[in-house]
Coordinates of C-alpha atoms in Angstrom, one line a residue:
Chain A
M1 CA 10.2 54.6 -12.3
T2 CA 10.1 51.4 -14.2
D3 CA 9.0 54.4 -17.5
S4 CA 12.3 56.4 -16.9
W5 CA 14.7 53.9 -15.1
H6 CA 15.7 50.5 -16.7
I7 CA 18.4 48.8 -15.7
D8 CA 21.0 48.7 -17.7
T9 CA 24.3 45.6 -19.1
A10 CA 27.1 47.0 -16.8
L11 CA 24.4 46.9 -13.3
L12 CA 22.9 43.2 -15.6
S13 CA 25.4 42.2 -15.4
D14 CA 27.0 43.0 -12.1
Y15 CA 23.5 41.5 -10.7
E16 CA 24.6 38.5 -12.0
E17 CA 28.0 38.3 -10.7
G18 CA 26.7 38.6 -8.4
T19 CA 29.0 42.1 -7.1
L20 CA 26.0 43.5 -6.2
S21 CA 25.7 44.6 -2.4
P22 CA 23.3 43.7 -0.9
S23 CA 21.1 47.1 -0.7
R24 CA 21.6 47.5 -4.8
V25 CA 20.4 43.7 -5.6
M26 CA 17.7 44.2 -3.6
A27 CA 17.3 47.6 -5.2
V28 CA 17.5 46.1 -8.6
E29 CA 14.9 43.7 -7.5
A30 CA 12.3 46.1 -7.0
H31 CA 12.5 47.0 -10.4
M32 CA 12.5 43.7 -11.8
L33 CA 9.4 42.9 -9.6
A34 CA 7.8 46.4 -11.2
C35 CA 9.4 46.1 -14.7
A36 CA 9.0 43.1 -16.9
G37 CA 11.2 44.8 -19.7
C38 CA 13.5 44.1 -17.4
R39 CA 12.9 40.9 -16.1
T40 CA 13.2 39.2 -19.1
R41 CA 16.5 40.6 -19.5
V42 CA 17.3 37.9 -16.8
P43 CA 18.2 34.1 -18.3
V44 CA 16.7 32.0 -16.8
D45 CA 18.8 29.1 -15.0
Y46 CA 16.1 25.8 -15.3
T47 CA 19.1 23.3 -13.3
W48 CA 18.6 26.0 -10.7
L49 CA 15.4 26.9 -10.7
T50 CA 13.9 23.0 -11.0
G51 CA 17.5 22.0 -7.8
N52 CA 15.9 25.2 -5.5
F53 CA 11.2 24.2 -6.1
S54 CA 12.3 20.9 -5.2
V55 CA 14.6 21.5 -2.2
I56 CA 12.0 23.6 -0.9
Y57 CA 9.0 21.6 -1.7
D58 CA 10.3 18.6 0.0
N59 CA 10.9 20.8 3.3
V60 CA 7.1 21.7 2.3
H61 CA 5.7 18.5 2.6
A62 CA 8.3 15.8 3.8
P63 CA 7.6 13.9 7.1
R64 CA 8.2 16.0 10.7
V65 CA 11.0 14.0 12.0
G66 CA 10.6 14.2 15.7
P67 CA 12.7 14.0 18.4
L68 CA 12.6 9.9 19.5
Q69 CA 13.3 9.8 15.6
R70 CA 15.8 12.5 15.6
L71 CA 17.5 10.3 18.2
L72 CA 18.2 7.1 16.9
T73 CA 19.4 8.6 13.5
R74 CA 22.0 9.6 15.7
L75 CA 21.9 6.2 17.4
G76 CA 22.5 4.6 13.3
L77 CA 19.1 4.0 12.2
P78 CA 19.0 4.3 8.5
E79 CA 16.1 7.3 7.6
H80 CA 14.6 4.5 5.6
R81 CA 14.2 2.6 8.1
L82 CA 12.8 4.4 10.7
R83 CA 10.3 5.9 8.4
L84 CA 8.6 2.8 7.8
L85 CA 9.1 2.1 11.3
T86 CA 7.5 5.9 11.9
A87 CA 5.1 5.8 9.9
T88 CA 3.5 2.1 9.8
P89 CA -0.3 3.0 11.3
A90 CA -0.5 -0.8 12.8
L91 CA 2.4 -0.2 14.4
R92 CA 0.5 2.6 16.7
W93 CA -2.2 0.4 17.3
S94 CA -0.3 -2.3 18.8
W95 CA 1.6 -0.2 20.9
L96 CA -1.5 1.9 22.1
A97 CA -2.7 -1.9 23.0
A98 CA 0.7 -2.4 25.1
T99 CA 0.2 0.1 26.6
A100 CA -3.0 0.0 27.4
A101 CA -2.3 -3.6 29.2
V102 CA 0.7 -2.4 30.8
L103 CA -1.3 0.7 32.3
G104 CA -3.6 -2.1 32.9
L105 CA -1.8 -4.5 35.3
A106 CA -0.1 -2.2 37.0
V107 CA -3.5 0.5 38.1
A108 CA -5.1 -3.5 39.3
V109 CA -2.1 -4.9 40.8
S110 CA -1.7 -0.8 42.6
W111 CA -5.3 -1.5 43.6
L112 CA -4.7 -4.5 44.9
D113 CA -3.6 -5.3 49.3
W114 CA 0.2 -7.6 49.4
S115 CA -1.9 -11.4 49.5
G116 CA -4.3 -9.6 46.1
A117 CA -0.7 -8.4 44.7
A118 CA 1.5 -11.2 45.5
A119 CA -2.0 -13.0 43.0
M120 CA -1.0 -10.4 40.1
S121 CA 2.2 -10.7 40.5
T122 CA 2.5 -14.3 39.8
V123 CA -0.5 -13.5 36.4
F124 CA 2.0 -10.9 35.4
L125 CA 4.3 -13.9 35.0
A126 CA 1.9 -15.6 33.2
L127 CA 0.8 -12.9 31.4
A128 CA 3.7 -10.0 30.4
P129 CA 5.8 -12.1 27.7
I130 CA 2.3 -12.9 25.8
L131 CA 2.0 -9.0 26.0
P132 CA 5.2 -8.6 23.1
V133 CA 3.4 -11.2 20.7
A134 CA 0.1 -9.9 20.8
T135 CA 1.7 -6.6 19.4
V136 CA 3.0 -8.6 16.7
A137 CA 0.0 -10.0 16.0
T138 CA -2.1 -7.2 16.4
A139 CA 0.5 -5.5 13.7
Y140 CA -0.7 -7.8 10.7
G141 CA -3.8 -8.4 9.0
P142 CA -5.7 -6.9 6.9
S143 CA -8.6 -5.3 9.9
A144 CA -4.4 -4.2 11.5
D145 CA -3.5 -2.1 7.7
P146 CA -5.5 -1.5 4.5
M147 CA -3.5 -1.6 3.1
R148 CA -2.1 -4.7 3.1
E149 CA -2.6 -5.7 -0.4
I150 CA -0.3 -2.9 -1.6
T151 CA 2.7 -3.2 1.7
G152 CA 2.3 -6.7 0.7
T153 CA 3.3 -6.9 -3.0
T154 CA 6.1 -4.9 -3.2
P155 CA 9.8 -5.8 -2.8
A156 CA 10.0 -4.6 1.0
A157 CA 7.2 -7.0 1.7
G158 CA 9.9 -10.3 2.7
P159 CA 11.6 -11.3 5.3
A160 CA 13.2 -8.5 6.4
L161 CA 10.1 -6.5 6.9
V162 CA 8.0 -8.7 9.3
L163 CA 11.0 -9.3 11.8
W164 CA 11.8 -4.4 11.0
R165 CA 8.4 -4.7 12.8
A166 CA 8.6 -7.4 14.9
V167 CA 11.6 -6.1 16.3
A168 CA 10.0 -2.5 16.8
V169 CA 6.9 -3.7 18.6
V170 CA 9.2 -6.3 21.0
G171 CA 11.2 -3.2 21.6
V172 CA 8.2 -1.5 22.9
A173 CA 6.6 -3.5 24.9
V174 CA 9.6 -5.3 26.2
V175 CA 10.2 -2.0 28.3
M176 CA 6.6 -1.5 29.1
A177 CA 6.6 -4.8 30.7
A178 CA 10.1 -4.6 32.0
V179 CA 9.1 -1.3 33.7
A180 CA 6.2 -2.3 34.9
G181 CA 7.2 -5.7 36.2
L182 CA 9.7 -3.4 38.6
L183 CA 6.4 -1.4 39.5
L184 CA 5.4 -4.5 41.1
P185 CA 5.3 -5.8 44.7
G186 CA 8.1 -8.9 45.3
P187 CA 11.3 -10.3 44.7
G188 CA 13.2 -7.5 42.3
W189 CA 14.4 -10.2 39.3
F190 CA 10.8 -10.2 38.5
A191 CA 11.1 -7.6 36.4
A192 CA 13.6 -9.3 34.2
A193 CA 11.7 -13.5 35.0
W194 CA 9.8 -13.4 32.1
L195 CA 11.9 -11.9 29.2
L196 CA 12.7 -15.4 28.2
P197 CA 9.9 -16.6 28.1
A198 CA 8.3 -13.5 25.7
L199 CA 11.7 -13.7 23.7
L200 CA 10.5 -17.7 23.2
L201 CA 7.1 -17.2 21.9
C202 CA 8.2 -14.2 20.0
T203 CA 11.5 -16.4 17.6
G204 CA 8.6 -19.5 18.2
T205 CA 5.4 -17.3 16.9
L206 CA 7.7 -15.2 14.1
A207 CA 8.5 -19.5 13.0
L208 CA 5.4 -20.8 12.5
A209 CA 4.3 -17.9 11.5
T210 CA 7.0 -19.7 7.9
S211 CA 3.6 -21.7 8.3
L212 CA 1.3 -19.7 9.8
S213 CA -0.1 -17.1 8.7
L214 CA 0.8 -15.0 11.5
P215 CA -2.1 -14.4 14.0
V216 CA -2.6 -17.7 14.2
A217 CA 0.7 -18.7 14.8
A218 CA 0.8 -16.1 17.6
G219 CA -3.2 -17.5 19.0
T220 CA -1.3 -21.3 19.1
L221 CA 1.8 -20.3 21.1
G222 CA -0.2 -18.4 23.2
G223 CA -3.3 -20.5 24.3
L224 CA 0.1 -24.0 24.5
W225 CA 1.7 -20.6 26.9
L226 CA -1.5 -20.7 29.0
T227 CA -2.6 -24.4 28.8
G228 CA 0.6 -24.8 30.4
L229 CA 0.8 -22.6 32.7
Y230 CA -3.0 -23.7 33.7
A231 CA -1.6 -27.2 34.7
V232 CA 1.6 -25.9 36.2
V233 CA -0.6 -24.5 38.7
R234 CA -3.4 -26.9 38.5
V235 CA -0.8 -30.0 39.7
V236 CA 1.7 -27.9 41.7
R237 CA 1.8 -26.2 45.6
D238 CA 1.3 -22.0 44.9
D239 CA 4.2 -21.4 46.6
V240 CA 6.2 -24.3 44.2
F241 CA 4.7 -22.6 41.0
V242 CA 6.9 -19.5 40.7
P243 CA 10.1 -21.2 41.3
L244 CA 9.5 -23.9 38.5
V245 CA 8.0 -22.2 35.6
F246 CA 10.3 -19.6 36.1
G247 CA 13.6 -19.9 38.5
P248 CA 17.0 -21.2 36.9
P249 CA 15.8 -24.2 34.8
A250 CA 13.6 -23.4 33.7
Q251 CA 15.0 -20.2 31.8
F252 CA 17.6 -21.8 31.3
G253 CA 14.9 -24.2 28.9
Y254 CA 13.2 -21.7 27.6
L255 CA 16.8 -19.5 26.5
A256 CA 17.0 -23.0 24.7
A257 CA 13.9 -23.2 22.7
A258 CA 14.5 -19.6 21.7
A259 CA 17.6 -20.8 19.9
A260 CA 16.7 -23.2 18.6
A261 CA 13.0 -21.3 17.3
A262 CA 15.4 -19.3 15.5
A263 CA 17.0 -21.2 14.2
V264 CA 14.1 -22.6 12.6
L265 CA 13.3 -19.0 11.7
T266 CA 16.5 -17.8 10.1
L267 CA 16.3 -21.9 7.9
R268 CA 12.8 -21.0 6.8
R269 CA 13.2 -17.5 6.2
R270 CA 11.7 -17.1 2.6
R271 CA 9.2 -18.1 3.2
F272 CA 8.2 -14.7 5.8
D273 CA 5.7 -13.0 3.4
L274 CA 3.6 -10.8 3.7
G275 CA 2.1 -10.3 0.3
E276 CA 0.8 -14.4 0.0
S277 CA -1.7 -15.1 1.4
R278 CA -1.7 -19.2 3.5
Chain B
M1 CA -2.5 -1.9 -22.9
T2 CA -4.3 -4.8 -21.8
G3 CA -8.4 -5.0 -20.8
L4 CA -9.4 -7.4 -18.2
L5 CA -13.1 -7.4 -18.8
G6 CA -16.3 -10.4 -16.8
P7 CA -19.0 -10.9 -15.0
N8 CA -18.5 -10.3 -10.8
G9 CA -16.7 -13.6 -10.1
A10 CA -15.0 -14.6 -13.6
G11 CA -12.2 -14.3 -11.7
K12 CA -10.3 -10.8 -12.6
S13 CA -9.3 -9.7 -9.3
T14 CA -7.9 -13.3 -8.3
L15 CA -5.9 -13.3 -11.8
L16 CA -5.0 -9.6 -11.2
R17 CA -4.2 -10.4 -7.3
C18 CA -1.6 -13.7 -8.3
L19 CA 0.4 -12.0 -10.6
A20 CA 1.0 -9.1 -8.6
T21 CA 2.2 -11.6 -5.8
A22 CA -1.2 -10.7 -3.3
L23 CA -1.9 -14.6 -3.6
G24 CA -0.6 -17.5 -4.2
P25 CA -1.9 -19.7 -7.3
D26 CA -3.7 -23.5 -5.9
A27 CA -2.6 -24.6 -9.5
G28 CA -0.9 -24.1 -12.0
S29 CA 1.8 -21.8 -13.5
I30 CA 2.3 -18.1 -13.7
R31 CA 5.8 -16.1 -15.8
V32 CA 5.6 -12.6 -14.8
H33 CA 8.7 -11.3 -17.2
G34 CA 10.4 -14.8 -17.1
F35 CA 10.0 -14.8 -12.7
D36 CA 7.2 -17.1 -11.2
P37 CA 6.3 -15.8 -8.2
A38 CA 5.9 -19.1 -6.6
V39 CA 9.7 -19.5 -5.8
P40 CA 10.2 -16.9 -2.3
A41 CA 13.3 -15.3 -4.7
Q42 CA 11.2 -14.7 -7.5
R43 CA 8.5 -13.5 -6.0
T44 CA 10.6 -10.0 -5.1
E45 CA 11.7 -9.7 -8.6
V46 CA 8.6 -10.0 -9.7
R47 CA 7.6 -6.8 -7.5
R48 CA 10.4 -4.5 -8.8
R49 CA 8.9 -4.6 -11.9
I50 CA 5.5 -4.4 -10.9
G51 CA 3.2 -1.4 -9.5
Y52 CA 0.0 -3.0 -8.9
L53 CA -3.5 -1.1 -7.2
P54 CA -5.5 -3.5 -5.4
Q55 CA -9.8 -2.5 -6.1
N56 CA -9.8 -1.7 -2.4
P57 CA -6.2 -0.2 -2.4
G58 CA -7.1 0.8 1.1
L59 CA -4.9 3.9 1.5
Y60 CA -4.2 5.5 4.5
P61 CA -6.6 8.0 5.4
H62 CA -4.6 10.4 8.2
F63 CA -0.9 10.7 5.6
T64 CA -1.4 13.1 3.1
A65 CA -0.2 12.4 -0.2
Y66 CA 3.3 12.9 -0.1
D67 CA 3.7 10.5 3.4
L68 CA 2.1 8.6 1.5
L69 CA 4.6 8.0 -1.2
D70 CA 7.2 8.1 0.7
Y71 CA 6.4 5.1 2.2
V72 CA 5.6 3.4 -0.2
A73 CA 8.8 4.1 -1.0
V74 CA 10.1 3.0 1.0
L75 CA 8.8 -0.2 0.5
K76 CA 9.8 -0.4 -2.9
E77 CA 13.0 -0.1 -1.9
M78 CA 14.4 3.3 -2.2
T79 CA 16.6 3.9 0.8
D80 CA 18.6 7.1 -1.1
T81 CA 16.0 10.2 1.2
Q82 CA 17.2 12.8 -2.0
R83 CA 16.0 9.8 -4.9
R84 CA 13.3 8.9 -3.3
R85 CA 11.4 12.5 -2.6
A86 CA 12.8 13.4 -5.9
E87 CA 10.7 10.1 -7.2
V88 CA 7.8 11.0 -5.0
R89 CA 8.3 14.6 -6.7
R90 CA 8.1 13.1 -9.7
V91 CA 4.6 11.0 -9.4
L92 CA 2.8 13.3 -7.9
D93 CA 3.2 15.5 -11.2
E94 CA 2.1 12.6 -13.0
V95 CA -1.0 12.5 -11.5
E96 CA -1.4 15.7 -11.4
L97 CA -1.3 16.1 -8.0
T98 CA 1.0 17.9 -7.3
D99 CA -0.6 21.4 -5.5
R100 CA -1.8 18.0 -3.3
A101 CA 1.3 17.1 -1.7
K102 CA -0.1 18.2 1.5
T103 CA -3.8 17.0 1.6
K104 CA -4.9 14.5 3.8
V105 CA -5.5 10.9 2.0
R106 CA -8.8 11.0 4.0
K107 CA -9.9 15.2 2.6
L108 CA -9.1 13.9 -1.0
S109 CA -11.6 13.6 -3.7
G110 CA -13.3 10.2 -4.9
G111 CA -11.5 10.8 -7.9
M112 CA -7.5 12.2 -6.7
R113 CA -8.1 9.2 -3.3
Q114 CA -8.1 6.5 -7.6
R115 CA -5.2 9.0 -8.4
L116 CA -2.7 8.1 -5.5
G117 CA -3.6 5.3 -5.8
L118 CA -2.2 5.5 -8.8
A119 CA 0.7 7.1 -9.0
Q120 CA 1.8 5.2 -5.3
A121 CA 1.6 2.1 -8.2
L122 CA 4.2 4.1 -10.8
L123 CA 6.7 4.3 -8.3
G124 CA 9.9 3.1 -9.3
D125 CA 8.4 3.1 -12.9
P126 CA 7.6 -0.3 -12.9
E127 CA 7.4 -2.6 -16.2
L128 CA 4.0 -3.3 -15.7
V129 CA 1.6 -1.8 -13.9
I130 CA -1.7 -3.6 -12.9
L131 CA -4.9 -2.3 -12.3
D132 CA -7.9 -3.7 -10.4
E133 CA -11.4 -1.9 -11.2
P134 CA -9.6 0.9 -11.6
T135 CA -12.6 3.7 -12.6
V136 CA -15.7 1.5 -9.8
G137 CA -16.5 4.3 -8.1
L138 CA -15.8 7.2 -10.2
D139 CA -18.7 9.7 -11.4
P140 CA -18.6 10.1 -15.5
E141 CA -16.3 12.9 -15.3
Q142 CA -13.8 11.5 -12.9
R143 CA -13.6 8.6 -15.0
M144 CA -13.0 10.2 -18.2
S145 CA -10.0 12.3 -16.4
F146 CA -8.8 9.1 -15.2
R147 CA -9.2 6.9 -18.4
A148 CA -6.6 9.9 -20.1
L149 CA -4.0 9.4 -17.1
I150 CA -3.9 5.8 -18.1
S151 CA -3.6 6.1 -21.5
R152 CA -1.1 8.2 -20.9
I153 CA 0.8 5.7 -18.7
G154 CA -0.2 3.0 -21.1
E155 CA 2.5 4.8 -23.3
R156 CA 5.1 3.7 -22.4
R157 CA 4.7 0.5 -20.1
T158 CA 2.4 -2.7 -20.2
V159 CA -0.8 -2.2 -18.9
L160 CA -3.3 -4.8 -17.2
L161 CA -6.4 -3.2 -16.9
S162 CA -10.0 -5.2 -15.7
T163 CA -12.5 -4.4 -15.6
H164 CA -16.2 -4.6 -15.8
Q165 CA -16.9 -1.5 -18.0
T166 CA -16.8 -2.3 -21.6
E167 CA -16.3 1.2 -21.9
D168 CA -13.4 0.9 -20.5
V169 CA -11.8 -1.3 -22.8
G170 CA -12.9 0.3 -26.1
A171 CA -11.6 3.9 -25.5
L172 CA -8.1 2.3 -23.7
C173 CA -7.6 -0.5 -24.9
E174 CA -5.9 -2.8 -27.5
R175 CA -5.8 -6.4 -26.2
V176 CA -9.3 -7.6 -24.0
V177 CA -9.3 -11.0 -22.5
V178 CA -13.0 -12.1 -21.7
M179 CA -12.9 -13.5 -18.4
S180 CA -16.3 -15.8 -17.6
G181 CA -15.6 -19.1 -14.2
G182 CA -12.6 -18.5 -13.8
R183 CA -11.1 -19.3 -17.5
V184 CA -10.7 -17.2 -20.5
V185 CA -12.6 -17.3 -22.8
F186 CA -12.0 -15.1 -25.5
E187 CA -8.6 -13.1 -26.5
G188 CA -8.3 -10.6 -28.9
G189 CA -7.9 -7.0 -30.1
P190 CA -11.6 -5.0 -29.0
K191 CA -13.0 -5.1 -33.2
E192 CA -12.3 -8.4 -33.1
L193 CA -14.9 -8.8 -29.4
A194 CA -17.2 -6.6 -31.1
G195 CA -16.5 -9.1 -34.5
V196 CA -18.3 -12.0 -32.3
A197 CA -21.6 -10.5 -32.7
E198 CA -21.3 -9.8 -35.2
G199 CA -25.1 -10.2 -37.6
Q200 CA -26.5 -11.1 -34.1
V201 CA -27.6 -7.7 -33.6
W202 CA -30.6 -6.3 -34.4
L203 CA -32.5 -2.8 -34.8
S204 CA -36.5 -3.2 -35.6
E205 CA -39.2 -0.9 -34.3
S206 CA -41.2 -3.1 -32.2
P207 CA -40.0 -5.5 -29.3
P208 CA -39.7 -9.1 -30.5
V209 CA -42.4 -11.3 -30.9
R210 CA -39.4 -14.0 -29.9
N211 CA -38.3 -14.6 -25.9
T212 CA -34.7 -13.2 -26.4
A213 CA -32.5 -10.1 -24.9
Y214 CA -33.3 -7.0 -26.2
W215 CA -33.1 -3.5 -25.0
R216 CA -35.0 0.1 -25.8
N217 CA -32.3 2.7 -27.4
A218 CA -32.2 6.8 -27.1
D219 CA -34.3 6.8 -30.6
G220 CA -37.3 4.7 -29.7
L221 CA -35.4 1.3 -31.1
Y222 CA -35.2 -1.9 -30.6
R223 CA -32.2 -3.2 -30.1
T224 CA -31.6 -7.3 -30.4
V225 CA -28.3 -9.1 -29.8
G226 CA -29.2 -12.7 -30.7
P227 CA -31.4 -14.4 -34.1
R228 CA -32.8 -12.2 -36.5
P229 CA -35.9 -11.1 -35.3
D230 CA -39.3 -9.9 -38.3
G231 CA -39.1 -7.2 -39.6
A232 CA -35.5 -6.5 -38.1
E233 CA -32.6 -4.6 -39.4
A234 CA -29.0 -5.6 -38.9
T235 CA -26.3 -3.7 -37.6
R236 CA -23.1 -2.8 -36.5
P237 CA -22.4 -4.8 -33.5
S238 CA -20.2 -2.9 -30.1
I239 CA -17.8 -4.1 -27.7
E240 CA -20.8 -4.6 -25.6
D241 CA -22.8 -6.8 -28.1
G242 CA -20.0 -8.5 -28.4
Y243 CA -19.5 -9.2 -24.6
L244 CA -22.9 -10.3 -23.8
L245 CA -22.6 -13.0 -26.9
L246 CA -20.2 -14.1 -25.2
L247 CA -21.1 -14.9 -21.5
G248 CA -24.4 -16.5 -23.5
T249 CA -25.8 -13.5 -22.0
A250 CA -28.1 -12.4 -24.3
V251 CA -29.7 -15.2 -25.3
A252 CA -30.1 -15.7 -22.1
T253 CA -33.9 -15.8 -21.6
G254 CA -34.1 -12.5 -20.0
A255 CA -31.2 -11.9 -18.9
V256 CA -31.0 -8.9 -20.6
R257 CA -33.6 -6.6 -20.2

């Protein structure tokens, strides 16, 4: 066929203008596949071709978007922000650690009798505020992020990145700890009682991290929290402990302290830097 | 292109890390394109103008080449998805990894991984590219290919390259800085570095009697750097000769043999 018949000028012109029927387009293209002579007569639009190649290349290679990401995009989170949060491997491990901790606590409680469960609930209230702080702290450092030296020397490696990452890990930890709190035996307010201490520890850690490294800041405040609780346990009766540490006056104190830490954090935010070693 | 040459522990990586804002200097001051990395606001300006490939980039092994570059591009403030992807394609093409975009980092060869590390440094077309020992661990063929790539990149950008391989400097750099013990002991062109050993490199048929540094070359002749051994003839010094002499290694007793 290629020897006896070739695309004439009129047909080629119609093909280029896109006025041929689909069946004739297919016939012309089938012929051009086999006939180098006719193929070379079709002018190549490099801009169009490059553009199409780029779209195909990106569709093949770009990271897949999962249902959660689609949901967050619909909720208004910008694509680049989402990419930053979901692509950080260190955060995945932090989330995993948080999940394991919460599930472990829940499983332990389910195996205890009521008196043991009551004690475990108290332990939960003491440890739950530490969980978000621990997840933030483990999201950084050379062991958590092998690419730290690269990511830490990019323009984004400032306070905004630290805070976005902190929000991401704290958000997940808070949701999981809240669910565990609801499942635990005891009064319903247990599910929320630890939230303000957790907020204080998180903002306090981030404020302290403007002077110390984040893991050291987290360790310091986490240690102070547990030491303080231990000291209270030693001096008050068991039935007074939870109302004293998690009751309304204490909660107000946590809120005030968290606000103060947030103020310090705002004032000193420029000292946040993932790149520069402290 | 400037080569930073020096033995292990000379302070090359520390200097590069300070320039790249990964580390704050204990003393002294730094200016990169007129900005002071010690000032937080100016540090960001420095970061906008540099591309950095550390000695151990730690590229996430389970990421594909495309994913990794896309992620770093976000960190480099490329918020527009289409532009960011175009930039990822551009750097993949520049380091000749376009056909490896879907390959996971752990499945790339050492040379390809290093090229990917270079690609992330090139994102955003930085004015200054800082490369810390980029040819370490590469076989001769990979090193040759990587050198060709760095050479192309250096045609229209400032590249600062640290190495302890004098061949890299001789092949790539117009300017050499030699560091030792945390201090700059030489600054000049590769020919000037070789010139440091002018009149102090000798070839002889028998090993020198004096207790000086020498080695036997491929022609079976003894090459001595330092005082002239009896019966030896002067030969043209290489960059390595100048470097060894500068560091005092060549004249140290038996240090290079």
